[in-house]
Coordinates of C-alpha atoms and ligand atoms in Angstrom, one line a residue:
M1 CA 4.9 -16.2 -8.5
V2 CA 4.6 -14.8 -12.1
S3 CA 7.6 -12.9 -13.4
P4 CA 8.0 -9.2 -12.8
L5 CA 7.8 -8.8 -16.6
D6 CA 4.7 -10.8 -16.7
I7 CA 3.1 -8.4 -13.9
S8 CA 4.2 -5.4 -15.8
Q9 CA 2.8 -6.6 -19.0
N10 CA -0.5 -7.8 -17.4
L11 CA -0.9 -4.2 -15.8
S12 CA -0.2 -2.3 -19.1
R13 CA -2.8 -4.6 -20.9
L14 CA -5.2 -3.9 -18.1
K15 CA -4.6 -0.4 -18.1
S16 CA -5.3 -0.1 -22.0
M17 CA -8.6 -1.6 -21.6
V18 CA -9.8 0.4 -18.5
P19 CA -11.7 3.4 -19.5
A20 CA -10.4 6.9 -18.0
G21 CA -11.7 7.9 -14.7
I22 CA -11.7 4.4 -13.5
E23 CA -9.3 3.7 -10.5
L24 CA -7.6 0.4 -10.4
V25 CA -6.9 -1.3 -7.0
A26 CA -4.1 -4.0 -7.6
V27 CA -5.4 -6.9 -5.1
S28 CA -2.0 -8.1 -3.9
K29 CA -3.4 -10.3 -1.0
F30 CA -1.5 -13.7 -0.8
Q31 CA 1.1 -12.6 -3.2
P32 CA 4.8 -12.1 -2.0
I33 CA 6.5 -8.7 -1.5
E34 CA 8.4 -9.0 -4.7
A35 CA 5.2 -9.3 -6.6
V36 CA 4.0 -5.9 -5.1
K37 CA 7.4 -4.3 -5.9
A38 CA 7.2 -5.6 -9.6
A39 CA 3.6 -3.8 -9.9
Y40 CA 4.9 -0.8 -8.1
E41 CA 8.0 -0.4 -10.4
A42 CA 5.7 -0.8 -13.1
G43 CA 3.7 2.4 -12.0
Q44 CA 1.1 1.0 -9.8
S45 CA 0.8 2.7 -6.4
L46 CA -2.7 1.6 -5.2
F47 CA -2.8 -1.8 -3.7
G48 CA -5.7 -4.0 -1.9
E49 CA -5.2 -6.4 0.9
S50 CA -7.6 -8.6 2.9
R51 CA -5.8 -9.4 6.1
V52 CA -4.7 -6.8 8.6
Q53 CA -1.5 -8.6 9.5
E54 CA -0.4 -9.1 5.8
L55 CA -1.1 -5.3 4.9
I56 CA 0.8 -4.2 8.1
E57 CA 3.8 -6.2 7.0
K58 CA 3.9 -5.3 3.4
E59 CA 3.4 -1.7 4.3
K60 CA 6.4 -1.7 6.5
A61 CA 8.5 -3.5 3.8
L62 CA 7.5 -1.4 0.7
P63 CA 7.8 2.2 -0.5
A64 CA 6.0 4.8 1.9
D65 CA 4.2 6.2 -1.2
I66 CA 2.1 3.1 -1.8
R67 CA -1.5 3.8 -0.9
W68 CA -3.4 0.6 0.7
H69 CA -7.1 -0.3 0.5
F70 CA -8.3 -3.0 2.9
I71 CA -10.9 -5.1 1.2
G72 CA -11.4 -8.1 3.3
H73 CA -13.8 -8.9 6.3
L74 CA -12.3 -6.9 9.2
Q75 CA -12.5 -8.5 12.7
T76 CA -13.3 -6.0 15.5
N77 CA -10.2 -7.0 17.4
K78 CA -8.0 -5.9 14.3
V79 CA -9.5 -2.4 13.9
K80 CA -7.2 -0.6 16.2
A81 CA -4.1 -2.1 14.3
L82 CA -5.4 -1.1 10.9
I83 CA -6.3 2.5 11.7
G84 CA -3.9 5.0 10.0
K85 CA -2.6 2.4 7.7
T86 CA -5.0 2.7 4.8
V87 CA -6.3 5.3 2.5
L88 CA -9.6 3.7 2.3
I89 CA -11.3 0.6 4.1
E90 CA -13.6 -0.8 1.4
S91 CA -15.2 -3.7 3.3
V92 CA -17.3 -2.2 6.2
D93 CA -19.8 -4.7 6.7
S94 CA -22.0 -3.8 9.8
E95 CA -22.9 -0.7 11.8
R96 CA -21.0 -2.1 14.8
L97 CA -17.8 -2.3 12.8
L98 CA -18.5 1.4 11.6
S99 CA -18.9 2.7 15.1
L100 CA -15.8 0.9 16.2
I101 CA -13.6 2.3 13.2
D102 CA -15.1 5.7 14.3
K103 CA -14.1 5.3 17.9
E104 CA -10.6 4.1 17.3
S105 CA -10.2 6.9 14.6
A106 CA -11.1 9.4 17.2
S107 CA -8.7 7.9 19.8
A108 CA -5.9 8.1 17.1
G109 CA -7.0 11.7 16.2
I110 CA -7.4 10.9 12.6
D111 CA -10.2 10.5 9.9
T112 CA -10.9 7.2 8.4
R113 CA -12.2 7.1 4.8
V114 CA -14.5 4.0 4.2
L115 CA -17.0 2.3 1.9
L116 CA -19.9 0.3 3.0
Q117 CA -20.1 -3.1 1.8
V118 CA -23.4 -4.1 0.2
H119 CA -24.7 -7.6 0.0
V120 CA -26.3 -7.9 -3.3
A121 CA -25.2 -11.7 -4.3
T122 CA -27.5 -14.5 -3.8
E123 CA -24.9 -16.3 -1.6
E124 CA -25.2 -16.8 2.2
T125 CA -21.6 -16.6 2.9
K126 CA -20.9 -12.9 1.6
F127 CA -20.5 -10.2 4.1
G128 CA -22.3 -6.9 3.9
F129 CA -25.2 -4.8 4.7
S130 CA -28.5 -5.9 3.1
P131 CA -29.9 -3.5 0.7
D132 CA -32.9 -2.9 3.2
E133 CA -30.5 -2.3 6.1
L134 CA -28.5 0.1 4.1
L135 CA -31.4 2.2 3.0
E136 CA -32.5 2.3 6.5
F137 CA -29.2 3.3 7.9
F138 CA -29.5 6.3 5.3
R139 CA -33.0 7.2 5.7
E140 CA -32.7 7.4 9.4
K141 CA -29.4 9.6 8.9
R142 CA -27.6 7.4 11.4
Y143 CA -24.3 8.3 9.8
K144 CA -24.9 11.7 11.6
E145 CA -23.4 10.1 14.8
L146 CA -20.1 9.4 13.0
A147 CA -17.3 11.9 14.0
R148 CA -14.2 10.6 12.3
V149 CA -15.4 8.3 9.7
K150 CA -15.7 9.6 6.3
L151 CA -18.3 7.6 4.2
C152 CA -17.0 7.5 0.7
G153 CA -19.3 5.3 -1.1
L154 CA -20.3 1.5 -1.5
M155 CA -18.5 -1.7 -2.4
A156 CA -20.1 -4.7 -3.8
M157 CA -19.4 -8.2 -5.1
A158 CA -21.6 -10.1 -7.6
T159 CA -22.6 -13.6 -7.1
N160 CA -19.7 -16.1 -7.9
T161 CA -21.2 -17.5 -11.1
A162 CA -20.6 -18.0 -14.9
D163 CA -23.9 -16.5 -15.6
M164 CA -22.9 -13.0 -16.6
E165 CA -26.6 -11.7 -16.8
K166 CA -26.9 -12.6 -13.1
V167 CA -23.7 -10.7 -12.4
R168 CA -25.0 -7.8 -14.1
T169 CA -28.2 -7.8 -12.3
D170 CA -26.2 -8.0 -9.0
F171 CA -24.0 -5.0 -10.1
G172 CA -27.2 -3.0 -11.4
R173 CA -28.7 -3.4 -8.1
A174 CA -25.6 -1.9 -6.1
S175 CA -25.4 0.9 -8.5
E176 CA -29.1 1.8 -7.8
L177 CA -28.5 1.7 -4.3
F178 CA -25.5 4.0 -4.8
R179 CA -27.5 6.6 -6.7
E180 CA -30.4 6.4 -4.4
I181 CA -28.1 7.1 -1.5
S182 CA -25.9 9.9 -3.1
L183 CA -28.6 11.6 -5.1
H184 CA -31.7 11.4 -2.7
L185 CA -30.9 10.2 0.7
A186 CA -27.6 11.8 1.8
P187 CA -26.7 14.3 -1.0
E188 CA -25.0 16.4 1.8
L189 CA -22.3 13.6 2.2
E190 CA -19.7 15.3 -0.1
D191 CA -17.1 12.4 0.0
F192 CA -19.9 9.8 -1.1
K193 CA -18.6 9.2 -4.6
I194 CA -17.0 5.8 -5.1
L195 CA -18.7 2.6 -6.3
S196 CA -16.1 -0.1 -6.0
M197 CA -17.2 -3.1 -8.0
G198 CA -15.6 -5.6 -10.4
M199 CA -12.8 -8.2 -10.0
S200 CA -10.7 -10.0 -12.6
E201 CA -13.6 -12.1 -14.3
D202 CA -16.3 -9.5 -14.2
W203 CA -14.8 -5.9 -14.1
P204 CA -16.1 -4.9 -17.6
I205 CA -19.6 -5.5 -16.6
A206 CA -19.2 -3.7 -13.3
V207 CA -17.9 -0.7 -15.2
E208 CA -20.9 -0.8 -17.7
E209 CA -22.9 -0.8 -14.6
G210 CA -21.3 2.2 -13.2
A211 CA -18.3 1.2 -11.1
N212 CA -15.6 3.8 -10.7
L213 CA -13.2 1.7 -8.7
I214 CA -12.2 -1.8 -9.7
R215 CA -10.3 -4.4 -7.6
I216 CA -8.2 -6.7 -9.8
G217 CA -5.9 -9.6 -8.4
S218 CA -5.4 -12.7 -10.4
A219 CA -5.4 -10.7 -13.7
I220 CA -2.2 -9.1 -12.7
F221 CA -0.5 -11.3 -10.5
G222 CA -1.6 -14.7 -11.7
A223 CA -3.2 -17.3 -9.3
R224 CA -3.1 -17.1 -5.6
Y225 CA -1.3 -19.8 -3.3
Ligands
LIG1 C1 -9.5 -11.3 -3.8 C2 -10.6 -10.2 -3.9 C3 -10.5 -9.5 -5.2 C4 -9.6 -9.8 -6.4 O1 -10.0 -10.9 -7.0 P1 -9.6 -11.4 -8.5 O2 -10.5 -12.4 -9.0 O3 -8.2 -12.1 -8.1 O4 -9.3 -10.3 -9.3 C5 -11.4 -8.4 -5.4 N1 -12.1 -8.0 -4.2 C6 -12.1 -8.5 -3.0 C7 -13.1 -8.1 -2.1 C8 -11.4 -9.7 -3.1 O5 -11.5 -10.3 -1.8

């Protein structure tokens, strides 16, 4: 792991660059507890994890005022364990998963805030709703069936490429969908306000394209092992 001092310096450099009003999730997946602690002590209290087991272990070991986002592919058999541990599940990638989160939240007697992950990259391997599926879901107002899930916005990843114009196009598409839903298809969804996009390599473009939540890992913690 990189030193606590480096983590703290990386964080302050990043924060000085990120415009006001943009929330920063420090992506701590695969990083040791000590790395999270170093970032926490440098003032960061919002972290992102991509595996349920890892999130639960870190949540137990670290200060209770840390807020956790789940950002990885969520397997249906892990939903129950995750409910109640997060302030936001960013990576809901199917209606089946959405219904299950709703059901488990109801059993637990709590509300769960989520983002829908939209697939705008041109890679086969990325999870998420296709733009058409997403629009249909909102046009048909199928979210009205949800009792305990709060739909808070969209999460997207751009194509993994050095071609920054392609990255911009992908983020632009997600941004367009976000506006279409929040302004026209479902303006009654009061919590639908978050557009999560941008990682270490591409966050400035994401912000230019309208992101208000960015998810940064390696630029804070160094490489993952
Ligand atoms: C790992 C990950 C990140 C952070 O990636 P970096 O390139 O290390 O900043 C952001 N979002 C998601 C969904 C991730 O899985």
